[in-house]
Amino acid sequence: MSNSPTQIQLIQPDDWHLHIRDGEVMKDVLADTARQFARAIIMPNLKPPVTTVALANAYRTRIEANLKLLGIDSFTPLMTLYLTDNTSADEVRKAKAEGIAAFKLYPAGATTNSDEGVSDIQRCYQALEAMQAVGMPLLVHGEVTSTEIDIFDREAVFIDQVLDPLRKDFPGLKIVFEHITTKQAAHYVRDAVTGEKNTIAATITPQHLLLNRNAIFAGGIRPHNYCLPVLKREEHRVALLEAATSGNPRFFLGTDSAPHAKGAKEAACGCAGCYSAFNALGLYAEAFESVNQLDKLEGFASLFGPDFYSLPRNTKKITLRKQAQAVPTELPLGDATIVPLRAGETIAWTLV
Ligand code: NCD
Ligand code: ZN
């Protein structure tokens, strides 16, 4: 591949971290994702959260109904369960038997709709034991929640206080450190020593590859660039970009596209979450091109995720062309609207 191609072909990617919500708004956001991705890990932080196999199956049925309404038959949702202090080992085994892809650990209060999350990881040890035994991945929102810890340090502190002890107690548990945002997290995942079978990986969002924390305050407060974990300093963005483009299979694509209506973002206490699904692949292509590593995009976007989850790789190919795509200032979201990432500007790459 030349250094600056104008067109690239890849095996169709999957999104390993996605919020599509529920009800009226779901089909608006689902269409954006299904246009680009073959599969997505569907986050369980609904209200109330998806804590049981029965709730996940019902959610899957609603997703499938929306896909049908949209006339889409080429997209598969991968369901997850929300871990709580009360998740039983039995529910874990049942989840495995019924094809649930993973459990999600939200420290209580860490982010949007996480109030029923885990208050103390020790309370989950029986469930974690069962996950390790049956090969069920644990996806972690890696931030401590204590208000005494500076918000920009919460991910790094989580590594020392929670993640590393957890990995020592459950060396065979497959863990995905979701939406990493710091140099510490990138290096921790890169350098982690595992057994013969790799047990750790991380997802990285487009906004954390393209933006640093100045983007939240550029000329005034920019609520649409606010997500959790919050954007960090430039040195962290650089470390994430280096990890994503390194060809290391421990790093793969997870957009964390997290839709909130315009009014809920542009408010005195605005919600956390960036909506990147409109043209997420174009954003990732820009990031990889910025360091001349477009040839590393396919591994990150299409190969390493299914390999880690022990799922088959996709076979269909897609093409991205270097052609600027305008991003609308607002998109429909049920009765409301949503402001996508890069609203009113352009993205350099377009899905053909
Ligand atoms: C997510 C959401 O809105 O559901 N928000 C976010 O800022 N990323 C939750 C999450 O993944 O933290
Ligand atoms: Zn998320």
PDB file of N, CA and C in Angstrom, residues 125-212:
ATOM      1  N   TYR A 125     -17.188 -11.655  43.467  1.00  0.00           N
ATOM      2  CA  TYR A 125     -16.181 -12.682  43.251  1.00  0.00           C
ATOM      3  C   TYR A 125     -16.748 -14.025  42.787  1.00  0.00           C
ATOM      4  N   GLN A 126     -17.960 -14.368  43.239  1.00  0.00           N
ATOM      5  CA  GLN A 126     -18.526 -15.646  42.767  1.00  0.00           C
ATOM      6  C   GLN A 126     -18.889 -15.568  41.276  1.00  0.00           C
ATOM      7  N   ALA A 127     -19.443 -14.437  40.897  1.00  0.00           N
ATOM      8  CA  ALA A 127     -19.777 -14.258  39.478  1.00  0.00           C
ATOM      9  C   ALA A 127     -18.495 -14.245  38.629  1.00  0.00           C
ATOM     10  N   LEU A 128     -17.474 -13.584  39.115  1.00  0.00           N
ATOM     11  CA  LEU A 128     -16.211 -13.504  38.370  1.00  0.00           C
ATOM     12  C   LEU A 128     -15.544 -14.881  38.260  1.00  0.00           C
ATOM     13  N   GLU A 129     -15.640 -15.621  39.338  1.00  0.00           N
ATOM     14  CA  GLU A 129     -15.145 -17.006  39.345  1.00  0.00           C
ATOM     15  C   GLU A 129     -15.807 -17.801  38.209  1.00  0.00           C
ATOM     16  N   ALA A 130     -17.120 -17.651  38.109  1.00  0.00           N
ATOM     17  CA  ALA A 130     -17.870 -18.371  37.075  1.00  0.00           C
ATOM     18  C   ALA A 130     -17.492 -17.875  35.679  1.00  0.00           C
ATOM     19  N   MET A 131     -17.290 -16.566  35.533  1.00  0.00           N
ATOM     20  CA  MET A 131     -16.890 -16.024  34.219  1.00  0.00           C
ATOM     21  C   MET A 131     -15.553 -16.599  33.785  1.00  0.00           C
ATOM     22  N   GLN A 132     -14.636 -16.634  34.738  1.00  0.00           N
ATOM     23  CA  GLN A 132     -13.318 -17.198  34.431  1.00  0.00           C
ATOM     24  C   GLN A 132     -13.464 -18.662  34.018  1.00  0.00           C
ATOM     25  N   ALA A 133     -14.315 -19.395  34.731  1.00  0.00           N
ATOM     26  CA  ALA A 133     -14.456 -20.833  34.462  1.00  0.00           C
ATOM     27  C   ALA A 133     -15.077 -21.108  33.094  1.00  0.00           C
ATOM     28  N   VAL A 134     -16.071 -20.298  32.685  1.00  0.00           N
ATOM     29  CA  VAL A 134     -16.761 -20.593  31.422  1.00  0.00           C
ATOM     30  C   VAL A 134     -16.201 -19.793  30.239  1.00  0.00           C
ATOM     31  N   GLY A 135     -15.216 -18.925  30.489  1.00  0.00           N
ATOM     32  CA  GLY A 135     -14.649 -18.141  29.383  1.00  0.00           C
ATOM     33  C   GLY A 135     -15.561 -17.004  28.954  1.00  0.00           C
ATOM     34  N   MET A 136     -16.165 -16.330  29.925  1.00  0.00           N
ATOM     35  CA  MET A 136     -17.037 -15.173  29.639  1.00  0.00           C
ATOM     36  C   MET A 136     -16.241 -13.893  29.852  1.00  0.00           C
ATOM     37  N   PRO A 137     -16.067 -13.067  28.810  1.00  0.00           N
ATOM     38  CA  PRO A 137     -15.277 -11.841  28.993  1.00  0.00           C
ATOM     39  C   PRO A 137     -15.948 -10.836  29.932  1.00  0.00           C
ATOM     40  N   LEU A 138     -15.107 -10.114  30.680  1.00  0.00           N
ATOM     41  CA  LEU A 138     -15.563  -9.016  31.533  1.00  0.00           C
ATOM     42  C   LEU A 138     -15.095  -7.710  30.892  1.00  0.00           C
ATOM     43  N   LEU A 139     -16.047  -6.823  30.621  1.00  0.00           N
ATOM     44  CA  LEU A 139     -15.727  -5.519  30.029  1.00  0.00           C
ATOM     45  C   LEU A 139     -15.752  -4.494  31.146  1.00  0.00           C
ATOM     46  N   VAL A 140     -14.707  -3.714  31.297  1.00  0.00           N
ATOM     47  CA  VAL A 140     -14.682  -2.800  32.437  1.00  0.00           C
ATOM     48  C   VAL A 140     -14.669  -1.329  32.029  1.00  0.00           C
ATOM     49  N   HIS A 141     -15.534  -0.576  32.711  1.00  0.00           N
ATOM     50  CA  HIS A 141     -15.423   0.890  32.681  1.00  0.00           C
ATOM     51  C   HIS A 141     -14.381   1.213  33.736  1.00  0.00           C
ATOM     52  N   GLY A 142     -13.189   1.557  33.298  1.00  0.00           N
ATOM     53  CA  GLY A 142     -12.049   1.617  34.209  1.00  0.00           C
ATOM     54  C   GLY A 142     -11.815   2.971  34.835  1.00  0.00           C
ATOM     55  N   GLU A 143     -12.694   3.381  35.718  1.00  0.00           N
ATOM     56  CA  GLU A 143     -12.468   4.613  36.478  1.00  0.00           C
ATOM     57  C   GLU A 143     -12.932   4.403  37.909  1.00  0.00           C
ATOM     58  N   VAL A 144     -12.133   4.891  38.861  1.00  0.00           N
ATOM     59  CA  VAL A 144     -12.624   4.916  40.236  1.00  0.00           C
ATOM     60  C   VAL A 144     -13.639   6.053  40.333  1.00  0.00           C
ATOM     61  N   THR A 145     -14.478   5.999  41.357  1.00  0.00           N
ATOM     62  CA  THR A 145     -15.581   6.960  41.425  1.00  0.00           C
ATOM     63  C   THR A 145     -15.433   7.955  42.572  1.00  0.00           C
ATOM     64  N   SER A 146     -14.431   7.735  43.405  1.00  0.00           N
ATOM     65  CA  SER A 146     -14.274   8.582  44.583  1.00  0.00           C
ATOM     66  C   SER A 146     -14.074  10.043  44.175  1.00  0.00           C
ATOM     67  N   THR A 147     -14.879  10.924  44.771  1.00  0.00           N
ATOM     68  CA  THR A 147     -14.823  12.342  44.375  1.00  0.00           C
ATOM     69  C   THR A 147     -13.518  13.009  44.815  1.00  0.00           C
ATOM     70  N   GLU A 148     -12.777  12.374  45.731  1.00  0.00           N
ATOM     71  CA  GLU A 148     -11.482  12.984  46.118  1.00  0.00           C
ATOM     72  C   GLU A 148     -10.441  12.799  45.023  1.00  0.00           C
ATOM     73  N   ILE A 149     -10.659  11.849  44.138  1.00  0.00           N
ATOM     74  CA  ILE A 149      -9.669  11.630  43.079  1.00  0.00           C
ATOM     75  C   ILE A 149      -9.985  12.557  41.904  1.00  0.00           C
ATOM     76  N   ASP A 150      -8.998  13.274  41.458  1.00  0.00           N
ATOM     77  CA  ASP A 150      -9.150  14.189  40.328  1.00  0.00           C
ATOM     78  C   ASP A 150      -9.718  13.432  39.128  1.00  0.00           C
ATOM     79  N   ILE A 151     -10.674  14.034  38.447  1.00  0.00           N
ATOM     80  CA  ILE A 151     -11.365  13.335  37.351  1.00  0.00           C
ATOM     81  C   ILE A 151     -10.381  12.888  36.250  1.00  0.00           C
ATOM     82  N   PHE A 152      -9.298  13.660  36.066  1.00  0.00           N
ATOM     83  CA  PHE A 152      -8.338  13.279  35.027  1.00  0.00           C
ATOM     84  C   PHE A 152      -7.430  12.116  35.469  1.00  0.00           C
ATOM     85  N   ASP A 153      -7.470  11.774  36.742  1.00  0.00           N
ATOM     86  CA  ASP A 153      -6.618  10.693  37.263  1.00  0.00           C
ATOM     87  C   ASP A 153      -7.385   9.399  37.522  1.00  0.00           C
ATOM     88  N   ARG A 154      -8.700   9.422  37.342  1.00  0.00           N
ATOM     89  CA  ARG A 154      -9.513   8.289  37.808  1.00  0.00           C
ATOM     90  C   ARG A 154      -9.216   6.981  37.073  1.00  0.00           C
ATOM     91  N   GLU A 155      -8.814   7.071  35.816  1.00  0.00           N
ATOM     92  CA  GLU A 155      -8.487   5.844  35.078  1.00  0.00           C
ATOM     93  C   GLU A 155      -7.159   5.260  35.573  1.00  0.00           C
ATOM     94  N   ALA A 156      -6.172   6.098  35.729  1.00  0.00           N
ATOM     95  CA  ALA A 156      -4.856   5.606  36.179  1.00  0.00           C
ATOM     96  C   ALA A 156      -4.962   4.999  37.576  1.00  0.00           C
ATOM     97  N   VAL A 157      -5.752   5.626  38.439  1.00  0.00           N
ATOM     98  CA  VAL A 157      -5.911   5.105  39.801  1.00  0.00           C
ATOM     99  C   VAL A 157      -6.662   3.774  39.776  1.00  0.00           C
ATOM    100  N   PHE A 158      -7.621   3.639  38.863  1.00  0.00           N
ATOM    101  CA  PHE A 158      -8.373   2.385  38.733  1.00  0.00           C
ATOM    102  C   PHE A 158      -7.433   1.213  38.418  1.00  0.00           C
ATOM    103  N   ILE A 159      -6.427   1.466  37.604  1.00  0.00           N
ATOM    104  CA  ILE A 159      -5.493   0.388  37.239  1.00  0.00           C
ATOM    105  C   ILE A 159      -4.842  -0.175  38.505  1.00  0.00           C
ATOM    106  N   ASP A 160      -4.349   0.717  39.349  1.00  0.00           N
ATOM    107  CA  ASP A 160      -3.646   0.273  40.561  1.00  0.00           C
ATOM    108  C   ASP A 160      -4.597  -0.290  41.613  1.00  0.00           C
ATOM    109  N   GLN A 161      -5.741   0.381  41.781  1.00  0.00           N
ATOM    110  CA  GLN A 161      -6.622  -0.013  42.896  1.00  0.00           C
ATOM    111  C   GLN A 161      -7.546  -1.174  42.573  1.00  0.00           C
ATOM    112  N   VAL A 162      -7.950  -1.305  41.312  1.00  0.00           N
ATOM    113  CA  VAL A 162      -8.958  -2.323  40.975  1.00  0.00           C
ATOM    114  C   VAL A 162      -8.458  -3.317  39.928  1.00  0.00           C
ATOM    115  N   LEU A 163      -7.993  -2.818  38.796  1.00  0.00           N
ATOM    116  CA  LEU A 163      -7.730  -3.713  37.676  1.00  0.00           C
ATOM    117  C   LEU A 163      -6.581  -4.683  37.944  1.00  0.00           C
ATOM    118  N   ASP A 164      -5.489  -4.161  38.432  1.00  0.00           N
ATOM    119  CA  ASP A 164      -4.330  -5.038  38.617  1.00  0.00           C
ATOM    120  C   ASP A 164      -4.594  -6.105  39.698  1.00  0.00           C
ATOM    121  N   PRO A 165      -5.163  -5.713  40.858  1.00  0.00           N
ATOM    122  CA  PRO A 165      -5.528  -6.756  41.841  1.00  0.00           C
ATOM    123  C   PRO A 165      -6.516  -7.778  41.268  1.00  0.00           C
ATOM    124  N   LEU A 166      -7.476  -7.310  40.475  1.00  0.00           N
ATOM    125  CA  LEU A 166      -8.461  -8.216  39.865  1.00  0.00           C
ATOM    126  C   LEU A 166      -7.778  -9.238  38.960  1.00  0.00           C
ATOM    127  N   ARG A 167      -6.829  -8.779  38.165  1.00  0.00           N
ATOM    128  CA  ARG A 167      -6.126  -9.694  37.258  1.00  0.00           C
ATOM    129  C   ARG A 167      -5.274 -10.701  38.031  1.00  0.00           C
ATOM    130  N   LYS A 168      -4.779 -10.282  39.192  1.00  0.00           N
ATOM    131  CA  LYS A 168      -3.985 -11.225  40.009  1.00  0.00           C
ATOM    132  C   LYS A 168      -4.895 -12.300  40.596  1.00  0.00           C
ATOM    133  N   ASP A 169      -6.114 -11.889  41.005  1.00  0.00           N
ATOM    134  CA  ASP A 169      -7.051 -12.855  41.594  1.00  0.00           C
ATOM    135  C   ASP A 169      -7.670 -13.773  40.546  1.00  0.00           C
ATOM    136  N   PHE A 170      -7.811 -13.277  39.316  1.00  0.00           N
ATOM    137  CA  PHE A 170      -8.444 -14.067  38.254  1.00  0.00           C
ATOM    138  C   PHE A 170      -7.556 -14.069  37.000  1.00  0.00           C
ATOM    139  N   PRO A 171      -6.445 -14.751  37.075  1.00  0.00           N
ATOM    140  CA  PRO A 171      -5.496 -14.687  35.954  1.00  0.00           C
ATOM    141  C   PRO A 171      -6.043 -15.253  34.642  1.00  0.00           C
ATOM    142  N   GLY A 172      -7.090 -16.084  34.717  1.00  0.00           N
ATOM    143  CA  GLY A 172      -7.624 -16.659  33.484  1.00  0.00           C
ATOM    144  C   GLY A 172      -8.837 -15.905  32.948  1.00  0.00           C
ATOM    145  N   LEU A 173      -9.254 -14.851  33.655  1.00  0.00           N
ATOM    146  CA  LEU A 173     -10.444 -14.094  33.225  1.00  0.00           C
ATOM    147  C   LEU A 173     -10.081 -13.183  32.058  1.00  0.00           C
ATOM    148  N   LYS A 174     -10.881 -13.260  30.994  1.00  0.00           N
ATOM    149  CA  LYS A 174     -10.665 -12.371  29.848  1.00  0.00           C
ATOM    150  C   LYS A 174     -11.246 -10.998  30.175  1.00  0.00           C
ATOM    151  N   ILE A 175     -10.420  -9.973  30.071  1.00  0.00           N
ATOM    152  CA  ILE A 175     -10.857  -8.619  30.438  1.00  0.00           C
ATOM    153  C   ILE A 175     -10.638  -7.660  29.274  1.00  0.00           C
ATOM    154  N   VAL A 176     -11.659  -6.867  28.958  1.00  0.00           N
ATOM    155  CA  VAL A 176     -11.469  -5.756  28.022  1.00  0.00           C
ATOM    156  C   VAL A 176     -11.560  -4.454  28.821  1.00  0.00           C
ATOM    157  N   PHE A 177     -10.485  -3.725  28.810  1.00  0.00           N
ATOM    158  CA  PHE A 177     -10.402  -2.397  29.436  1.00  0.00           C
ATOM    159  C   PHE A 177     -11.025  -1.455  28.398  1.00  0.00           C
ATOM    160  N   GLU A 178     -12.261  -1.009  28.687  1.00  0.00           N
ATOM    161  CA  GLU A 178     -13.014  -0.293  27.654  1.00  0.00           C
ATOM    162  C   GLU A 178     -12.583   1.173  27.532  1.00  0.00           C
ATOM    163  N   HIS A 179     -12.738   1.694  26.319  1.00  0.00           N
ATOM    164  CA  HIS A 179     -12.487   3.110  25.991  1.00  0.00           C
ATOM    165  C   HIS A 179     -11.341   3.710  26.811  1.00  0.00           C
ATOM    166  N   ILE A 180     -10.138   3.187  26.620  1.00  0.00           N
ATOM    167  CA  ILE A 180      -8.998   3.707  27.384  1.00  0.00           C
ATOM    168  C   ILE A 180      -8.643   5.120  26.906  1.00  0.00           C
ATOM    169  N   THR A 181      -8.131   5.913  27.844  1.00  0.00           N
ATOM    170  CA  THR A 181      -7.912   7.335  27.557  1.00  0.00           C
ATOM    171  C   THR A 181      -6.552   7.844  27.995  1.00  0.00           C
ATOM    172  N   THR A 182      -5.738   6.983  28.565  1.00  0.00           N
ATOM    173  CA  THR A 182      -4.459   7.467  29.110  1.00  0.00           C
ATOM    174  C   THR A 182      -3.268   6.631  28.634  1.00  0.00           C
ATOM    175  N   LYS A 183      -2.131   7.264  28.726  1.00  0.00           N
ATOM    176  CA  LYS A 183      -0.858   6.593  28.470  1.00  0.00           C
ATOM    177  C   LYS A 183      -0.697   5.420  29.434  1.00  0.00           C
ATOM    178  N   GLN A 184      -1.098   5.633  30.702  1.00  0.00           N
ATOM    179  CA  GLN A 184      -0.965   4.562  31.699  1.00  0.00           C
ATOM    180  C   GLN A 184      -1.749   3.328  31.279  1.00  0.00           C
ATOM    181  N   ALA A 185      -2.974   3.525  30.784  1.00  0.00           N
ATOM    182  CA  ALA A 185      -3.798   2.384  30.379  1.00  0.00           C
ATOM    183  C   ALA A 185      -3.216   1.706  29.143  1.00  0.00           C
ATOM    184  N   ALA A 186      -2.785   2.499  28.174  1.00  0.00           N
ATOM    185  CA  ALA A 186      -2.215   1.925  26.945  1.00  0.00           C
ATOM    186  C   ALA A 186      -0.983   1.094  27.276  1.00  0.00           C
ATOM    187  N   HIS A 187      -0.143   1.623  28.164  1.00  0.00           N
ATOM    188  CA  HIS A 187       1.088   0.895  28.501  1.00  0.00           C
ATOM    189  C   HIS A 187       0.782  -0.319  29.376  1.00  0.00           C
ATOM    190  N   TYR A 188      -0.205  -0.180  30.262  1.00  0.00           N
ATOM    191  CA  TYR A 188      -0.567  -1.319  31.113  1.00  0.00           C
ATOM    192  C   TYR A 188      -1.019  -2.505  30.250  1.00  0.00           C
ATOM    193  N   VAL A 189      -1.882  -2.225  29.292  1.00  0.00           N
ATOM    194  CA  VAL A 189      -2.394  -3.303  28.437  1.00  0.00           C
ATOM    195  C   VAL A 189      -1.281  -3.860  27.549  1.00  0.00           C
ATOM    196  N   ARG A 190      -0.479  -2.989  27.006  1.00  0.00           N
ATOM    197  CA  ARG A 190       0.632  -3.426  26.151  1.00  0.00           C
ATOM    198  C   ARG A 190       1.597  -4.338  26.908  1.00  0.00           C
ATOM    199  N   ASP A 191       1.900  -3.969  28.153  1.00  0.00           N
ATOM    200  CA  ASP A 191       2.955  -4.666  28.895  1.00  0.00           C
ATOM    201  C   ASP A 191       2.448  -5.785  29.796  1.00  0.00           C
ATOM    202  N   ALA A 192       1.139  -5.965  29.884  1.00  0.00           N
ATOM    203  CA  ALA A 192       0.602  -6.977  30.810  1.00  0.00           C
ATOM    204  C   ALA A 192       1.124  -8.362  30.442  1.00  0.00           C
ATOM    205  N   VAL A 193       1.533  -9.083  31.459  1.00  0.00           N
ATOM    206  CA  VAL A 193       2.016 -10.444  31.247  1.00  0.00           C
ATOM    207  C   VAL A 193       0.838 -11.382  31.456  1.00  0.00           C
ATOM    208  N   THR A 194       0.576 -12.227  30.468  1.00  0.00           N
ATOM    209  CA  THR A 194      -0.526 -13.185  30.585  1.00  0.00           C
ATOM    210  C   THR A 194       0.042 -14.581  30.371  1.00  0.00           C
ATOM    211  N   GLY A 195      -0.811 -15.577  30.569  1.00  0.00           N
ATOM    212  CA  GLY A 195      -0.407 -16.937  30.245  1.00  0.00           C
ATOM    213  C   GLY A 195      -0.300 -17.080  28.737  1.00  0.00           C
ATOM    214  N   GLU A 196      -0.235 -18.302  28.288  1.00  0.00           N
ATOM    215  CA  GLU A 196      -0.095 -18.560  26.863  1.00  0.00           C
ATOM    216  C   GLU A 196      -1.259 -17.941  26.089  1.00  0.00           C
ATOM    217  N   LYS A 197      -2.449 -18.009  26.709  1.00  0.00           N
ATOM    218  CA  LYS A 197      -3.629 -17.400  26.102  1.00  0.00           C
ATOM    219  C   LYS A 197      -3.750 -15.955  26.559  1.00  0.00           C
ATOM    220  N   ASN A 198      -3.796 -15.037  25.618  1.00  0.00           N
ATOM    221  CA  ASN A 198      -3.915 -13.636  26.006  1.00  0.00           C
ATOM    222  C   ASN A 198      -5.248 -13.378  26.710  1.00  0.00           C
ATOM    223  N   THR A 199      -5.227 -12.663  27.819  1.00  0.00           N
ATOM    224  CA  THR A 199      -6.460 -12.418  28.567  1.00  0.00           C
ATOM    225  C   THR A 199      -6.789 -10.946  28.706  1.00  0.00           C
ATOM    226  N   ILE A 200      -6.017 -10.073  28.077  1.00  0.00           N
ATOM    227  CA  ILE A 200      -6.347  -8.646  28.233  1.00  0.00           C
ATOM    228  C   ILE A 200      -6.323  -7.909  26.902  1.00  0.00           C
ATOM    229  N   ALA A 201      -7.274  -6.982  26.758  1.00  0.00           N
ATOM    230  CA  ALA A 201      -7.339  -6.149  25.563  1.00  0.00           C
ATOM    231  C   ALA A 201      -7.958  -4.812  25.958  1.00  0.00           C
ATOM    232  N   ALA A 202      -7.967  -3.881  25.017  1.00  0.00           N
ATOM    233  CA  ALA A 202      -8.568  -2.571  25.278  1.00  0.00           C
ATOM    234  C   ALA A 202      -9.241  -2.075  24.012  1.00  0.00           C
ATOM    235  N   THR A 203     -10.344  -1.344  24.196  1.00  0.00           N
ATOM    236  CA  THR A 203     -10.947  -0.655  23.062  1.00  0.00           C
ATOM    237  C   THR A 203     -10.567   0.825  23.123  1.00  0.00           C
ATOM    238  N   ILE A 204     -10.582   1.456  21.951  1.00  0.00           N
ATOM    239  CA  ILE A 204     -10.234   2.890  21.870  1.00  0.00           C
ATOM    240  C   ILE A 204     -11.257   3.590  20.971  1.00  0.00           C
ATOM    241  N   THR A 205     -11.741   4.742  21.419  1.00  0.00           N
ATOM    242  CA  THR A 205     -12.774   5.482  20.672  1.00  0.00           C
ATOM    243  C   THR A 205     -12.135   6.421  19.645  1.00  0.00           C
ATOM    244  N   PRO A 206     -12.923   6.858  18.654  1.00  0.00           N
ATOM    245  CA  PRO A 206     -12.356   7.833  17.705  1.00  0.00           C
ATOM    246  C   PRO A 206     -12.040   9.173  18.369  1.00  0.00           C
ATOM    247  N   GLN A 207     -12.886   9.610  19.308  1.00  0.00           N
ATOM    248  CA  GLN A 207     -12.609  10.940  19.899  1.00  0.00           C
ATOM    249  C   GLN A 207     -11.315  10.960  20.705  1.00  0.00           C
ATOM    250  N   HIS A 208     -10.989   9.824  21.349  1.00  0.00           N
ATOM    251  CA  HIS A 208      -9.749   9.824  22.134  1.00  0.00           C
ATOM    252  C   HIS A 208      -8.506   9.706  21.248  1.00  0.00           C
ATOM    253  N   LEU A 209      -8.686   9.292  19.983  1.00  0.00           N
ATOM    254  CA  LEU A 209      -7.557   9.268  19.039  1.00  0.00           C
ATOM    255  C   LEU A 209      -7.375  10.619  18.348  1.00  0.00           C
ATOM    256  N   LEU A 210      -8.456  11.393  18.268  1.00  0.00           N
ATOM    257  CA  LEU A 210      -8.417  12.626  17.471  1.00  0.00           C
ATOM    258  C   LEU A 210      -8.366  13.903  18.304  1.00  0.00           C
ATOM    259  N   LEU A 211      -8.844  13.843  19.529  1.00  0.00           N
ATOM    260  CA  LEU A 211      -8.990  15.072  20.328  1.00  0.00           C
ATOM    261  C   LEU A 211      -8.263  14.956  21.659  1.00  0.00           C
ATOM    262  N   ASN A 212      -7.798  16.095  22.152  1.00  0.00           N
ATOM    263  CA  ASN A 212      -7.341  16.133  23.546  1.00  0.00           C
ATOM    264  C   ASN A 212      -8.289  17.037  24.329  1.00  0.00           C
TER     265      ASN A 212
END
